[in-house]
PDB file of C-alpha atoms in Angstrom:
ATOM      1  CA  MET A   1      71.775-103.143  15.167  1.00 50.00           C
ATOM      2  CA  ASN A   2      71.852-101.616  11.514  1.00 54.00           C
ATOM      3  CA  ARG A   3      68.331-102.959  10.855  1.00 57.00           C
ATOM      4  CA  LYS A   4      67.030-101.128  14.231  1.00 57.00           C
ATOM      5  CA  LEU A   5      69.096 -97.918  13.351  1.00 53.00           C
ATOM      6  CA  ASN A   6      67.523 -97.751  10.056  1.00 57.00           C
ATOM      7  CA  LYS A   7      63.911 -98.202  11.525  1.00 58.00           C
ATOM      8  CA  ARG A   8      64.532 -95.105  13.851  1.00 59.00           C
ATOM      9  CA  LEU A   9      65.972 -92.838  11.391  1.00 59.00           C
ATOM     10  CA  ALA A  10      62.948 -93.723   8.685  1.00 59.00           C
ATOM     11  CA  ALA A  11      60.509 -93.029  11.611  1.00 60.00           C
ATOM     12  CA  LEU A  12      62.590 -89.777  12.236  1.00 61.00           C
ATOM     13  CA  CYS A  13      61.984 -88.778   8.654  1.00 59.00           C
ATOM     14  CA  LEU A  14      58.666 -89.743   8.555  1.00 60.00           C
ATOM     15  CA  SER A  15      57.678 -87.646  11.599  1.00 63.00           C
ATOM     16  CA  VAL A  16      59.640 -84.629  10.522  1.00 58.00           C
ATOM     17  CA  MET A  17      57.935 -84.606   7.050  1.00 62.00           C
ATOM     18  CA  CYS A  18      54.395 -85.029   8.660  1.00 59.00           C
ATOM     19  CA  LEU A  19      55.101 -81.883  11.230  1.00 58.00           C
ATOM     20  CA  ILE A  20      56.242 -79.787   8.062  1.00 59.00           C
ATOM     21  CA  LEU A  21      52.961 -80.597   6.206  1.00 54.00           C
ATOM     22  CA  VAL A  22      50.787 -80.039   9.248  1.00 50.00           C
ATOM     23  CA  VAL A  23      52.674 -76.586   9.637  1.00 51.00           C
ATOM     24  CA  THR A  24      52.204 -75.352   6.024  1.00 53.00           C
ATOM     25  CA  ALA A  25      48.646 -76.674   6.028  1.00 49.00           C
ATOM     26  CA  CYS A  26      47.727 -74.557   9.097  1.00 50.00           C
ATOM     27  CA  GLY A  27      49.261 -71.387   7.952  1.00 49.00           C
ATOM     28  CA  ARG A  28      47.770 -71.371   4.380  1.00 47.00           C
ATOM     29  CA  ASP A  29      45.072 -68.855   3.919  1.00 44.00           C
ATOM     30  CA  ASP A  30      42.433 -70.287   1.658  1.00 44.00           C
ATOM     31  CA  GLY A  31      41.525 -67.181  -0.806  1.00 40.00           C
ATOM     32  CA  PHE A  32      38.715 -69.222  -2.468  1.00 37.00           C
ATOM     33  CA  ARG A  33      36.780 -69.526   0.502  1.00 40.00           C
ATOM     34  CA  THR A  34      33.389 -67.584   0.566  1.00 38.00           C
ATOM     35  CA  THR A  35      31.034 -67.175   3.534  1.00 38.00           C
ATOM     36  CA  SER A  36      27.219 -66.608   3.204  1.00 38.00           C
ATOM     37  CA  ALA A  37      24.159 -66.832   5.448  1.00 37.00           C
ATOM     38  CA  PRO A  38      22.565 -70.165   5.793  1.00 37.00           C
ATOM     39  CA  GLY A  39      20.227 -71.238   3.228  1.00 39.00           C
ATOM     40  CA  ASN A  40      21.488 -68.518   0.599  1.00 38.00           C
ATOM     41  CA  ASP A  41      23.040 -69.355  -2.607  1.00 39.00           C
ATOM     42  CA  SER A  42      26.490 -67.518  -3.467  1.00 35.00           C
ATOM     43  CA  SER A  43      25.791 -66.544  -7.040  1.00 35.00           C
ATOM     44  CA  TRP A  44      22.820 -64.654  -5.656  1.00 33.00           C
ATOM     45  CA  ASP A  45      25.158 -62.796  -3.174  1.00 34.00           C
ATOM     46  CA  PHE A  46      27.250 -62.042  -6.327  1.00 30.00           C
ATOM     47  CA  VAL A  47      24.874 -60.507  -8.650  1.00 33.00           C
ATOM     48  CA  GLY A  48      23.555 -58.460  -6.006  1.00 33.00           C
ATOM     49  CA  GLY A  49      19.889 -57.143  -5.377  1.00 34.00           C
ATOM     50  CA  GLY A  50      19.132 -55.902  -8.655  1.00 32.00           C
ATOM     51  CA  PHE A  51      18.635 -58.997 -10.306  1.00 30.00           C
ATOM     52  CA  VAL A  52      16.255 -60.073  -7.558  1.00 31.00           C
ATOM     53  CA  ALA A  53      14.103 -56.828  -8.289  1.00 32.00           C
ATOM     54  CA  GLU A  54      14.048 -57.567 -11.792  1.00 34.00           C
ATOM     55  CA  GLN A  55      13.070 -61.273 -11.493  1.00 32.00           C
ATOM     56  CA  HIS A  56      10.338 -59.970  -9.254  1.00 33.00           C
ATOM     57  CA  ALA A  57       9.192 -57.529 -11.605  1.00 34.00           C
ATOM     58  CA  THR A  58       9.105 -59.832 -14.484  1.00 34.00           C
ATOM     59  CA  THR A  59       7.419 -62.699 -12.553  1.00 34.00           C
ATOM     60  CA  GLY A  60       5.233 -60.715 -10.591  1.00 37.00           C
ATOM     61  CA  ARG A  61       2.289 -61.782 -13.236  1.00 40.00           C
ATOM     62  CA  PRO A  62       0.787 -65.089 -13.068  1.00 37.00           C
ATOM     63  CA  PRO A  63       1.281 -67.069 -16.048  1.00 37.00           C
ATOM     64  CA  GLY A  64      -1.393 -67.069 -18.804  1.00 40.00           C
ATOM     65  CA  ASN A  65      -2.935 -63.899 -17.243  1.00 39.00           C
ATOM     66  CA  VAL A  66      -3.181 -62.072 -20.498  1.00 38.00           C
ATOM     67  CA  SER A  67      -5.824 -60.123 -21.561  1.00 42.00           C
ATOM     68  CA  MET A  68      -7.657 -60.479 -25.002  1.00 42.00           C
ATOM     69  CA  ALA A  69      -8.026 -57.105 -27.297  1.00 44.00           C
ATOM     70  CA  PRO A  70     -11.794 -56.244 -27.038  1.00 45.00           C
ATOM     71  CA  PRO A  71     -12.881 -54.614 -30.401  1.00 45.00           C
ATOM     72  CA  MET A  72     -13.215 -50.947 -30.461  1.00 44.00           C
ATOM     73  CA  ALA A  73     -16.870 -51.262 -31.578  1.00 41.00           C
ATOM     74  CA  ASP A  74     -18.180 -51.617 -27.829  1.00 45.00           C
ATOM     75  CA  MET A  75     -17.048 -48.045 -27.021  1.00 44.00           C
ATOM     76  CA  PRO A  76     -20.170 -46.233 -25.371  1.00 42.00           C
ATOM     77  CA  VAL A  77     -21.439 -43.574 -27.596  1.00 36.00           C
ATOM     78  CA  ASN A  78     -21.813 -41.540 -24.094  1.00 40.00           C
ATOM     79  CA  ALA A  79     -18.153 -40.846 -23.942  1.00 45.00           C
ATOM     80  CA  PRO A  80     -16.963 -37.714 -22.425  1.00 45.00           C
ATOM     81  CA  ASP A  81     -17.317 -34.737 -24.843  1.00 44.00           C
ATOM     82  CA  ALA A  82     -13.945 -33.779 -26.096  1.00 40.00           C
ATOM     83  CA  SER A  83     -13.018 -30.274 -26.443  1.00 40.00           C
ATOM     84  CA  PRO A  84     -11.688 -28.685 -28.436  1.00 38.00           C
ATOM     85  CA  SER A  85     -12.628 -30.825 -31.301  1.00 38.00           C
ATOM     86  CA  PHE A  86      -9.567 -30.977 -33.223  1.00 37.00           C
ATOM     87  CA  GLY A  87      -8.605 -34.247 -34.572  1.00 38.00           C
ATOM     88  CA  ALA A  88     -12.054 -35.586 -34.758  1.00 39.00           C
ATOM     89  CA  GLY A  89     -12.321 -38.363 -37.136  1.00 41.00           C
ATOM     90  CA  ASN A  90      -8.543 -38.058 -38.044  1.00 47.00           C
ATOM     91  CA  GLN A  91      -5.865 -40.802 -36.817  1.00 57.00           C
ATOM     92  CA  TYR A  92      -2.707 -38.508 -37.442  1.00 55.00           C
ATOM     93  CA  GLY A  93      -2.527 -35.040 -36.819  1.00 55.00           C
ATOM     94  CA  SER A  94      -0.882 -32.257 -34.420  1.00 58.00           C
ATOM     95  CA  ALA A  95      -2.078 -29.648 -32.092  1.00 56.00           C
ATOM     96  CA  GLY A  96      -0.938 -27.102 -34.165  1.00 54.00           C
ATOM     97  CA  ASP A  97      -4.493 -25.409 -34.258  1.00 73.00           C
ATOM     98  CA  VAL A  98      -4.503 -24.935 -30.706  1.00 77.00           C
ATOM     99  CA  THR A  99      -3.322 -21.279 -30.068  1.00 79.00           C
ATOM    100  CA  TRP A 100      -2.580 -19.430 -26.637  1.00 83.00           C
ATOM    101  CA  GLN A 101      -5.589 -17.513 -26.731  1.00 79.00           C
ATOM    102  CA  ASP A 102      -7.718 -20.653 -26.646  1.00 80.00           C
ATOM    103  CA  VAL A 103      -6.010 -21.461 -23.395  1.00 81.00           C
ATOM    104  CA  TYR A 104      -5.733 -17.964 -22.112  1.00 82.00           C
ATOM    105  CA  GLY A 105      -9.721 -17.193 -21.888  1.00 74.00           C
ATOM    106  CA  GLN A 106     -10.328 -20.316 -19.541  1.00 74.00           C
ATOM    107  CA  ASN A 107     -10.586 -19.612 -15.923  1.00 72.00           C
ATOM    108  CA  GLU A 108      -8.905 -22.776 -14.438  1.00 80.00           C
ATOM    109  CA  ARG A 109      -5.502 -23.705 -13.731  1.00 88.00           C
ATOM    110  CA  HIS A 110      -3.340 -25.040 -16.465  1.00 90.00           C
ATOM    111  CA  VAL A 111      -2.187 -28.550 -16.103  1.00 92.00           C
ATOM    112  CA  ILE A 112      -0.297 -30.746 -18.454  1.00 94.00           C
ATOM    113  CA  ARG A 113      -0.968 -34.208 -17.911  1.00 94.00           C
ATOM    114  CA  ARG A 114       1.264 -37.506 -19.053  1.00 95.00           C
ATOM    115  CA  ALA A 115       0.834 -41.062 -18.582  1.00 95.00           C
ATOM    116  CA  PHE A 116       3.197 -43.958 -19.650  1.00 96.00           C
ATOM    117  CA  VAL A 117       1.784 -47.408 -19.876  1.00 95.00           C
ATOM    118  CA  HIS A 118       3.827 -50.538 -20.389  1.00 95.00           C
ATOM    119  CA  MET A 119       1.714 -53.742 -21.175  1.00 93.00           C
ATOM    120  CA  GLU A 120       1.616 -56.900 -22.996  1.00 91.00           C
ATOM    121  CA  ASN A 121      -0.660 -59.216 -24.602  1.00 87.00           C
ATOM    122  CA  GLU A 122      -0.495 -62.412 -26.701  1.00 87.00           C
ATOM    123  CA  VAL A 123      -2.841 -61.229 -29.388  1.00 89.00           C
ATOM    124  CA  PHE A 124      -0.555 -58.718 -30.718  1.00 90.00           C
ATOM    125  CA  ASP A 125      -1.705 -57.565 -34.071  1.00 91.00           C
ATOM    126  CA  SER A 126      -5.237 -56.897 -32.944  1.00 92.00           C
ATOM    127  CA  THR A 127      -4.225 -55.172 -29.905  1.00 92.00           C
ATOM    128  CA  VAL A 128      -1.849 -52.807 -31.944  1.00 94.00           C
ATOM    129  CA  GLU A 129      -5.043 -51.898 -33.998  1.00 94.00           C
ATOM    130  CA  ALA A 130      -7.095 -51.298 -31.046  1.00 94.00           C
ATOM    131  CA  LEU A 131      -4.428 -48.967 -29.634  1.00 95.00           C
ATOM    132  CA  ARG A 132      -4.397 -47.014 -33.077  1.00 94.00           C
ATOM    133  CA  ALA A 133      -8.305 -46.694 -32.713  1.00 94.00           C
ATOM    134  CA  VAL A 134      -8.396 -45.205 -29.000  1.00 95.00           C
ATOM    135  CA  ALA A 135      -7.305 -41.516 -30.016  1.00 93.00           C
ATOM    136  CA  PRO A 136      -9.499 -41.211 -32.846  1.00 93.00           C
ATOM    137  CA  ALA A 137     -12.645 -42.214 -31.079  1.00 93.00           C
ATOM    138  CA  VAL A 138     -12.009 -39.541 -28.426  1.00 93.00           C
ATOM    139  CA  ASN A 139     -11.254 -36.677 -30.923  1.00 92.00           C
ATOM    140  CA  GLY A 140      -7.491 -37.344 -30.434  1.00 94.00           C
ATOM    141  CA  TYR A 141      -4.738 -38.012 -32.629  1.00 93.00           C
ATOM    142  CA  ILE A 142      -1.697 -40.414 -33.047  1.00 94.00           C
ATOM    143  CA  GLU A 143       1.517 -38.115 -32.724  1.00 93.00           C
ATOM    144  CA  SER A 144       4.022 -40.913 -33.313  1.00 93.00           C
ATOM    145  CA  GLU A 145       4.175 -44.657 -33.414  1.00 93.00           C
ATOM    146  CA  ALA A 146       7.047 -47.423 -33.960  1.00 93.00           C
ATOM    147  CA  LEU A 147       7.397 -51.097 -34.242  1.00 92.00           C
ATOM    148  CA  THR A 148      10.610 -52.984 -33.335  1.00 88.00           C
ATOM    149  CA  GLY A 149      11.836 -56.634 -32.691  1.00 80.00           C
ATOM    150  CA  THR A 150      11.747 -59.736 -34.765  1.00 75.00           C
ATOM    151  CA  GLY A 151      11.330 -62.460 -32.376  1.00 75.00           C
ATOM    152  CA  THR A 152       9.342 -60.801 -29.424  1.00 83.00           C
ATOM    153  CA  ARG A 153       7.928 -57.672 -30.852  1.00 89.00           C
ATOM    154  CA  ARG A 154       7.066 -54.212 -29.181  1.00 92.00           C
ATOM    155  CA  PHE A 155       4.908 -51.682 -30.318  1.00 94.00           C
ATOM    156  CA  THR A 156       5.261 -47.809 -29.121  1.00 95.00           C
ATOM    157  CA  ILE A 157       2.689 -45.168 -29.586  1.00 95.00           C
ATOM    158  CA  VAL A 158       2.419 -41.696 -28.409  1.00 96.00           C
ATOM    159  CA  LEU A 159      -1.389 -40.631 -28.060  1.00 95.00           C
ATOM    160  CA  ARG A 160      -2.733 -36.992 -27.864  1.00 95.00           C
ATOM    161  CA  VAL A 161      -6.126 -36.715 -26.419  1.00 95.00           C
ATOM    162  CA  PRO A 162      -8.309 -33.751 -25.133  1.00 94.00           C
ATOM    163  CA  VAL A 163      -7.892 -33.312 -21.790  1.00 92.00           C
ATOM    164  CA  ALA A 164     -11.412 -33.881 -20.933  1.00 92.00           C
ATOM    165  CA  THR A 165     -10.946 -37.429 -22.157  1.00 94.00           C
ATOM    166  CA  PHE A 166      -7.870 -38.389 -20.598  1.00 95.00           C
ATOM    167  CA  ASP A 167      -9.109 -40.602 -17.964  1.00 94.00           C
ATOM    168  CA  TYR A 168     -11.487 -42.448 -20.123  1.00 94.00           C
ATOM    169  CA  ALA A 169      -8.874 -43.229 -22.678  1.00 95.00           C
ATOM    170  CA  LEU A 170      -6.436 -44.226 -20.208  1.00 94.00           C
ATOM    171  CA  ARG A 171      -9.102 -46.685 -18.857  1.00 94.00           C
ATOM    172  CA  ARG A 172      -9.850 -48.029 -22.348  1.00 94.00           C
ATOM    173  CA  ILE A 173      -6.167 -49.095 -23.036  1.00 94.00           C
ATOM    174  CA  GLU A 174      -5.864 -50.487 -19.583  1.00 93.00           C
ATOM    175  CA  THR A 175      -8.573 -53.139 -20.865  1.00 93.00           C
ATOM    176  CA  LEU A 176      -6.419 -53.854 -24.112  1.00 93.00           C
ATOM    177  CA  GLY A 177      -3.851 -56.028 -22.255  1.00 90.00           C
ATOM    178  CA  THR A 178      -1.825 -56.791 -18.940  1.00 91.00           C
ATOM    179  CA  VAL A 179      -0.447 -53.918 -17.605  1.00 93.00           C
ATOM    180  CA  ILE A 180       2.999 -54.342 -16.046  1.00 93.00           C
ATOM    181  CA  HIS A 181       4.043 -50.738 -15.375  1.00 93.00           C
ATOM    182  CA  GLN A 182       1.911 -47.404 -15.172  1.00 93.00           C
ATOM    183  CA  ASN A 183       2.624 -43.915 -13.897  1.00 94.00           C
ATOM    184  CA  GLN A 184       0.900 -40.398 -14.486  1.00 94.00           C
ATOM    185  CA  SER A 185       2.057 -36.949 -13.878  1.00 93.00           C
ATOM    186  CA  ALA A 186       0.402 -33.522 -13.656  1.00 93.00           C
ATOM    187  CA  GLU A 187       2.563 -30.462 -14.274  1.00 93.00           C
ATOM    188  CA  ASP A 188       0.844 -27.241 -12.955  1.00 93.00           C
ATOM    189  CA  VAL A 189       2.168 -24.574 -15.305  1.00 92.00           C
ATOM    190  CA  THR A 190      -0.287 -21.983 -14.698  1.00 90.00           C
ATOM    191  CA  ASP A 191       2.178 -19.293 -13.488  1.00 91.00           C
ATOM    192  CA  GLN A 192       4.797 -20.076 -16.274  1.00 92.00           C
ATOM    193  CA  PHE A 193       2.056 -19.729 -18.770  1.00 91.00           C
ATOM    194  CA  TYR A 194       0.992 -16.155 -17.515  1.00 91.00           C
ATOM    195  CA  ASP A 195       4.514 -15.212 -17.174  1.00 93.00           C
ATOM    196  CA  LEU A 196       5.334 -16.167 -20.987  1.00 93.00           C
ATOM    197  CA  VAL A 197       1.930 -13.968 -21.587  1.00 93.00           C
ATOM    198  CA  GLY A 198       3.089 -10.835 -19.666  1.00 94.00           C
ATOM    199  CA  ASN A 199       6.734 -10.906 -21.454  1.00 94.00           C
ATOM    200  CA  LEU A 200       4.655 -11.345 -25.061  1.00 94.00           C
ATOM    201  CA  GLU A 201       2.521  -7.957 -23.646  1.00 95.00           C
ATOM    202  CA  THR A 202       5.639  -5.912 -22.789  1.00 95.00           C
ATOM    203  CA  ARG A 203       7.606  -6.734 -25.992  1.00 95.00           C
ATOM    204  CA  ARG A 204       4.608  -5.677 -27.948  1.00 95.00           C
ATOM    205  CA  ILE A 205       4.431  -2.508 -26.197  1.00 95.00           C
ATOM    206  CA  GLU A 206       7.937  -2.227 -26.936  1.00 94.00           C
ATOM    207  CA  GLU A 207       7.411  -2.886 -30.612  1.00 94.00           C
ATOM    208  CA  GLU A 208       4.728  -0.313 -30.958  1.00 95.00           C
ATOM    209  CA  ARG A 209       7.105   2.354 -29.315  1.00 95.00           C
ATOM    210  CA  ILE A 210       9.968   1.620 -31.579  1.00 93.00           C
ATOM    211  CA  LEU A 211       7.773   1.842 -34.869  1.00 93.00           C
ATOM    212  CA  ASP A 212       6.482   5.099 -33.596  1.00 92.00           C
ATOM    213  CA  LEU A 213      10.264   6.243 -33.224  1.00 91.00           C
ATOM    214  CA  ILE A 214      10.990   5.071 -36.464  1.00 91.00           C
ATOM    215  CA  ASP A 215       8.179   6.878 -37.938  1.00 89.00           C
ATOM    216  CA  ARG A 216       9.686  10.460 -36.511  1.00 87.00           C
ATOM    217  CA  ALA A 217      13.354   9.425 -37.165  1.00 85.00           C
ATOM    218  CA  SER A 218      15.420  11.963 -39.131  1.00 84.00           C
ATOM    219  CA  ASP A 219      18.814  10.243 -38.948  1.00 87.00           C
ATOM    220  CA  ILE A 220      19.780   7.685 -41.066  1.00 89.00           C
ATOM    221  CA  HIS A 221      22.007   6.469 -37.953  1.00 89.00           C
ATOM    222  CA  GLU A 222      19.073   6.433 -35.522  1.00 87.00           C
ATOM    223  CA  LEU A 223      16.888   4.881 -38.010  1.00 90.00           C
ATOM    224  CA  LEU A 224      19.272   2.016 -38.494  1.00 92.00           C
ATOM    225  CA  ALA A 225      19.585   1.476 -34.720  1.00 92.00           C
ATOM    226  CA  LEU A 226      15.777   1.519 -34.304  1.00 91.00           C
ATOM    227  CA  GLU A 227      15.418  -1.185 -36.908  1.00 92.00           C
ATOM    228  CA  ALA A 228      18.170  -3.225 -35.236  1.00 94.00           C
ATOM    229  CA  ARG A 229      16.494  -2.852 -32.083  1.00 94.00           C
ATOM    230  CA  LEU A 230      12.839  -3.709 -33.645  1.00 94.00           C
ATOM    231  CA  SER A 231      14.465  -7.043 -35.349  1.00 94.00           C
ATOM    232  CA  ASN A 232      15.415  -8.196 -31.863  1.00 95.00           C
ATOM    233  CA  VAL A 233      11.938  -7.197 -30.229  1.00 94.00           C
ATOM    234  CA  ARG A 234      10.153  -8.937 -33.079  1.00 95.00           C
ATOM    235  CA  GLN A 235      12.528 -12.254 -32.501  1.00 95.00           C
ATOM    236  CA  MET A 236      11.716 -12.341 -29.028  1.00 95.00           C
ATOM    237  CA  ILE A 237       8.238 -12.010 -29.554  1.00 95.00           C
ATOM    238  CA  ALA A 238       8.104 -14.923 -32.098  1.00 95.00           C
ATOM    239  CA  SER A 239       9.828 -17.232 -29.623  1.00 95.00           C
ATOM    240  CA  TYR A 240       7.307 -16.263 -26.823  1.00 94.00           C
ATOM    241  CA  LEU A 241       4.278 -17.054 -29.333  1.00 93.00           C
ATOM    242  CA  ALA A 242       6.177 -20.339 -29.840  1.00 93.00           C
ATOM    243  CA  GLN A 243       6.381 -21.353 -26.401  1.00 93.00           C
ATOM    244  CA  LEU A 244       2.858 -20.122 -25.551  1.00 92.00           C
ATOM    245  CA  ASN A 245       1.292 -22.244 -28.601  1.00 91.00           C
ATOM    246  CA  GLN A 246       3.498 -25.213 -27.772  1.00 91.00           C
ATOM    247  CA  MET A 247       2.410 -25.132 -24.032  1.00 92.00           C
ATOM    248  CA  ALA A 248      -1.368 -24.556 -25.175  1.00 91.00           C
ATOM    249  CA  GLY A 249      -1.021 -27.588 -27.160  1.00 90.00           C
ATOM    250  CA  LEU A 250       0.270 -29.582 -24.248  1.00 92.00           C
ATOM    251  CA  ILE A 251      -2.598 -28.400 -21.978  1.00 92.00           C
ATOM    252  CA  SER A 252      -5.180 -29.025 -24.310  1.00 91.00           C
ATOM    253  CA  TYR A 253      -4.027 -32.182 -25.595  1.00 93.00           C
ATOM    254  CA  SER A 254      -2.797 -35.013 -22.882  1.00 94.00           C
ATOM    255  CA  THR A 255       0.193 -37.252 -23.751  1.00 95.00           C
ATOM    256  CA  ILE A 256      -0.428 -41.057 -23.266  1.00 96.00           C
ATOM    257  CA  THR A 257       2.891 -43.226 -24.332  1.00 96.00           C
ATOM    258  CA  VAL A 258       1.844 -46.849 -24.564  1.00 96.00           C
ATOM    259  CA  THR A 259       4.669 -49.475 -24.979  1.00 94.00           C
ATOM    260  CA  LEU A 260       3.061 -53.116 -25.937  1.00 94.00           C
ATOM    261  CA  THR A 261       5.299 -56.265 -25.824  1.00 92.00           C
ATOM    262  CA  GLU A 262       4.031 -59.234 -27.313  1.00 89.00           C
ATOM    263  CA  TYR A 263       3.636 -61.926 -24.890  1.00 81.00           C
ATOM    264  CA  ASN A 264       4.646 -65.517 -25.884  1.00 73.00           C
ATOM    265  CA  PRO A 265       5.107 -68.107 -23.017  1.00 66.00           C
ATOM    266  CA  PHE A 266       6.032 -70.993 -25.839  1.00 61.00           C
ATOM    267  CA  GLN A 267       8.901 -69.636 -27.941  1.00 55.00           C
ATOM    268  CA  PRO A 268      10.470 -72.541 -29.525  1.00 53.00           C
ATOM    269  CA  ALA A 269      14.253 -73.103 -28.976  1.00 51.00           C
ATOM    270  CA  VAL A 270      16.352 -72.357 -31.799  1.00 55.00           C
ATOM    271  CA  GLY A 271      18.475 -75.382 -32.873  1.00 61.00           C
ATOM    272  CA  LEU A 272      22.110 -74.904 -33.550  1.00 66.00           C
ATOM    273  CA  SER A 273      23.739 -75.970 -36.635  1.00 73.00           C
ATOM    274  CA  LEU A 274      26.315 -78.805 -37.065  1.00 76.00           C
ATOM    275  CA  GLY A 275      29.199 -76.190 -37.548  1.00 77.00           C
ATOM    276  CA  GLU A 276      28.047 -74.267 -34.552  1.00 74.00           C
ATOM    277  CA  ARG A 277      28.058 -77.522 -32.513  1.00 76.00           C
ATOM    278  CA  ILE A 278      31.309 -78.310 -33.446  1.00 82.00           C
ATOM    279  CA  GLY A 279      32.933 -74.946 -33.058  1.00 77.00           C
ATOM    280  CA  GLY A 280      31.179 -74.973 -29.853  1.00 75.00           C
ATOM    281  CA  ALA A 281      32.739 -78.333 -28.729  1.00 79.00           C
ATOM    282  CA  PHE A 282      36.176 -77.504 -29.689  1.00 78.00           C
ATOM    283  CA  GLY A 283      35.763 -74.283 -27.818  1.00 78.00           C
ATOM    284  CA  ASP A 284      34.843 -76.183 -24.550  1.00 81.00           C
ATOM    285  CA  SER A 285      38.175 -78.313 -25.175  1.00 82.00           C
ATOM    286  CA  VAL A 286      40.411 -75.454 -25.709  1.00 77.00           C
ATOM    287  CA  ASP A 287      38.924 -73.874 -22.276  1.00 80.00           C
ATOM    288  CA  GLY A 288      39.219 -77.068 -20.582  1.00 81.00           C
ATOM    289  CA  THR A 289      42.729 -77.901 -21.608  1.00 84.00           C
ATOM    290  CA  VAL A 290      43.631 -74.111 -20.876  1.00 78.00           C
ATOM    291  CA  GLY A 291      41.926 -74.498 -17.371  1.00 80.00           C
ATOM    292  CA  ALA A 292      43.971 -77.589 -16.602  1.00 81.00           C
ATOM    293  CA  LEU A 293      47.231 -76.308 -17.297  1.00 78.00           C
ATOM    294  CA  GLN A 294      46.384 -72.769 -15.077  1.00 79.00           C
ATOM    295  CA  GLY A 295      45.212 -75.256 -12.082  1.00 79.00           C
ATOM    296  CA  ILE A 296      48.674 -77.270 -12.536  1.00 81.00           C
ATOM    297  CA  VAL A 297      50.849 -73.844 -12.857  1.00 74.00           C
ATOM    298  CA  VAL A 298      48.610 -72.529  -9.482  1.00 77.00           C
ATOM    299  CA  PHE A 299      49.531 -75.887  -7.790  1.00 75.00           C
ATOM    300  CA  LEU A 300      53.068 -75.835  -8.587  1.00 73.00           C
ATOM    301  CA  ALA A 301      53.203 -72.158  -7.609  1.00 74.00           C
ATOM    302  CA  GLY A 302      51.464 -72.889  -3.964  1.00 75.00           C
ATOM    303  CA  ALA A 303      53.880 -75.923  -3.564  1.00 73.00           C
ATOM    304  CA  VAL A 304      57.177 -74.515  -4.425  1.00 71.00           C
ATOM    305  CA  ILE A 305      58.153 -73.437  -0.614  1.00 80.00           C
ATOM    306  CA  PRO A 306      56.687 -76.955   0.928  1.00 77.00           C
ATOM    307  CA  LEU A 307      58.707 -78.994  -2.059  1.00 73.00           C
ATOM    308  CA  ALA A 308      61.812 -76.957  -1.274  1.00 74.00           C
ATOM    309  CA  LEU A 309      61.664 -77.423   2.422  1.00 77.00           C
ATOM    310  CA  LEU A 310      61.070 -81.111   2.070  1.00 75.00           C
ATOM    311  CA  SER A 311      64.108 -81.452  -0.221  1.00 76.00           C
ATOM    312  CA  ILE A 312      66.143 -79.721   1.976  1.00 81.00           C
ATOM    313  CA  VAL A 313      64.967 -81.672   4.844  1.00 77.00           C
ATOM    314  CA  GLY A 314      65.414 -85.014   3.006  1.00 76.00           C
ATOM    315  CA  LEU A 315      69.071 -83.971   1.793  1.00 75.00           C
ATOM    316  CA  VAL A 316      69.938 -83.557   5.484  1.00 77.00           C
ATOM    317  CA  ILE A 317      68.598 -86.699   6.706  1.00 81.00           C
ATOM    318  CA  TRP A 318      69.785 -88.678   3.657  1.00 74.00           C
ATOM    319  CA  ARG A 319      73.444 -87.373   4.427  1.00 75.00           C
ATOM    320  CA  ILE A 320      72.999 -88.253   8.360  1.00 80.00           C
ATOM    321  CA  VAL A 321      71.910 -91.563   7.331  1.00 74.00           C
ATOM    322  CA  LYS A 322      74.902 -91.989   5.051  1.00 74.00           C
ATOM    323  CA  ALA A 323      77.145 -90.800   7.793  1.00 75.00           C
ATOM    324  CA  VAL A 324      75.944 -93.364  10.247  1.00 73.00           C
ATOM    325  CA  LYS A 325      75.813 -96.348   8.149  1.00 70.00           C
ATOM    326  CA  LYS A 326      79.359 -95.581   7.021  1.00 70.00           C
ATOM    327  CA  ARG A 327      80.379 -95.374  10.798  1.00 70.00           C
ATOM    328  CA  ALA A 328      78.858 -98.685  11.281  1.00 66.00           C
ATOM    329  CA  VAL A 329      80.627-100.156   8.520  1.00 62.00           C
ATOM    330  CA  TYR A 330      83.981 -98.839   9.594  1.00 58.00           C
ATOM    331  CA  PRO A 331      83.768 -98.494  13.303  1.00 57.00           C
TER     332      PRO A 331
END
């Protein structure tokens, strides 16, 4: 009789605990569950479309498609005539010799042309020298240049070429490597240029009138006021002249900015020293231990309620079993 009763009580306890575990499992919301479209990796969804675009841009070139830098000696002698001729035979210079009067007399639209070219080449040093020779070959000059990097080097050069040779110089640059990105712009500044010319002429007329008033001034206070006004007008004239001359230089000499990146598909992996390897292994050990402890804490935090319920149910069942056994022994 006692054995049958113990078996029934044990079966009852097992059924109750299974029911509690099933209810707990069904009611739990797994916060780590992720959904993604079939065939997509969740890591791609996490980083977003920017990584995909960058990956496409950097791998759009087939491997090994690197142009050799041809020597500048093969530049044809019938290159477009460069006008004006400032900078002929010079590598470095400026457009300071171009004045606004040189542009003012031209019966055409005044356009500032710019181009930005990003390219790469495996033959880095010879390509740098070829880029330096482009502008002087077309009566232009180098405005600035910079070389950065130790492993993968990058060379940036700003070329100023006469507007008549802009397209020719740009085509020449494109043959010196693999072009990754290029854009051009043309800004029509005709109206802005002639507005500045009109303001300049107005201030010069005002200057002449003030000088005439100064010659006829008889009062010291009036003379001081006229001289102060004259100083302001002359400052404005100097500002207009600087803007016009700068604009004339940009109109006469187009700007080409070239960024050359060294292409090296076979960069050797840099080996780690013994100290770095030991430090990395120790760091991995610490991270693994901390992660395991955190996992235990998270598990205990998530199981505290089911364990408490099981403890209560077990205590109640234990008391019931104890009471039944006591009655069976002492009826």
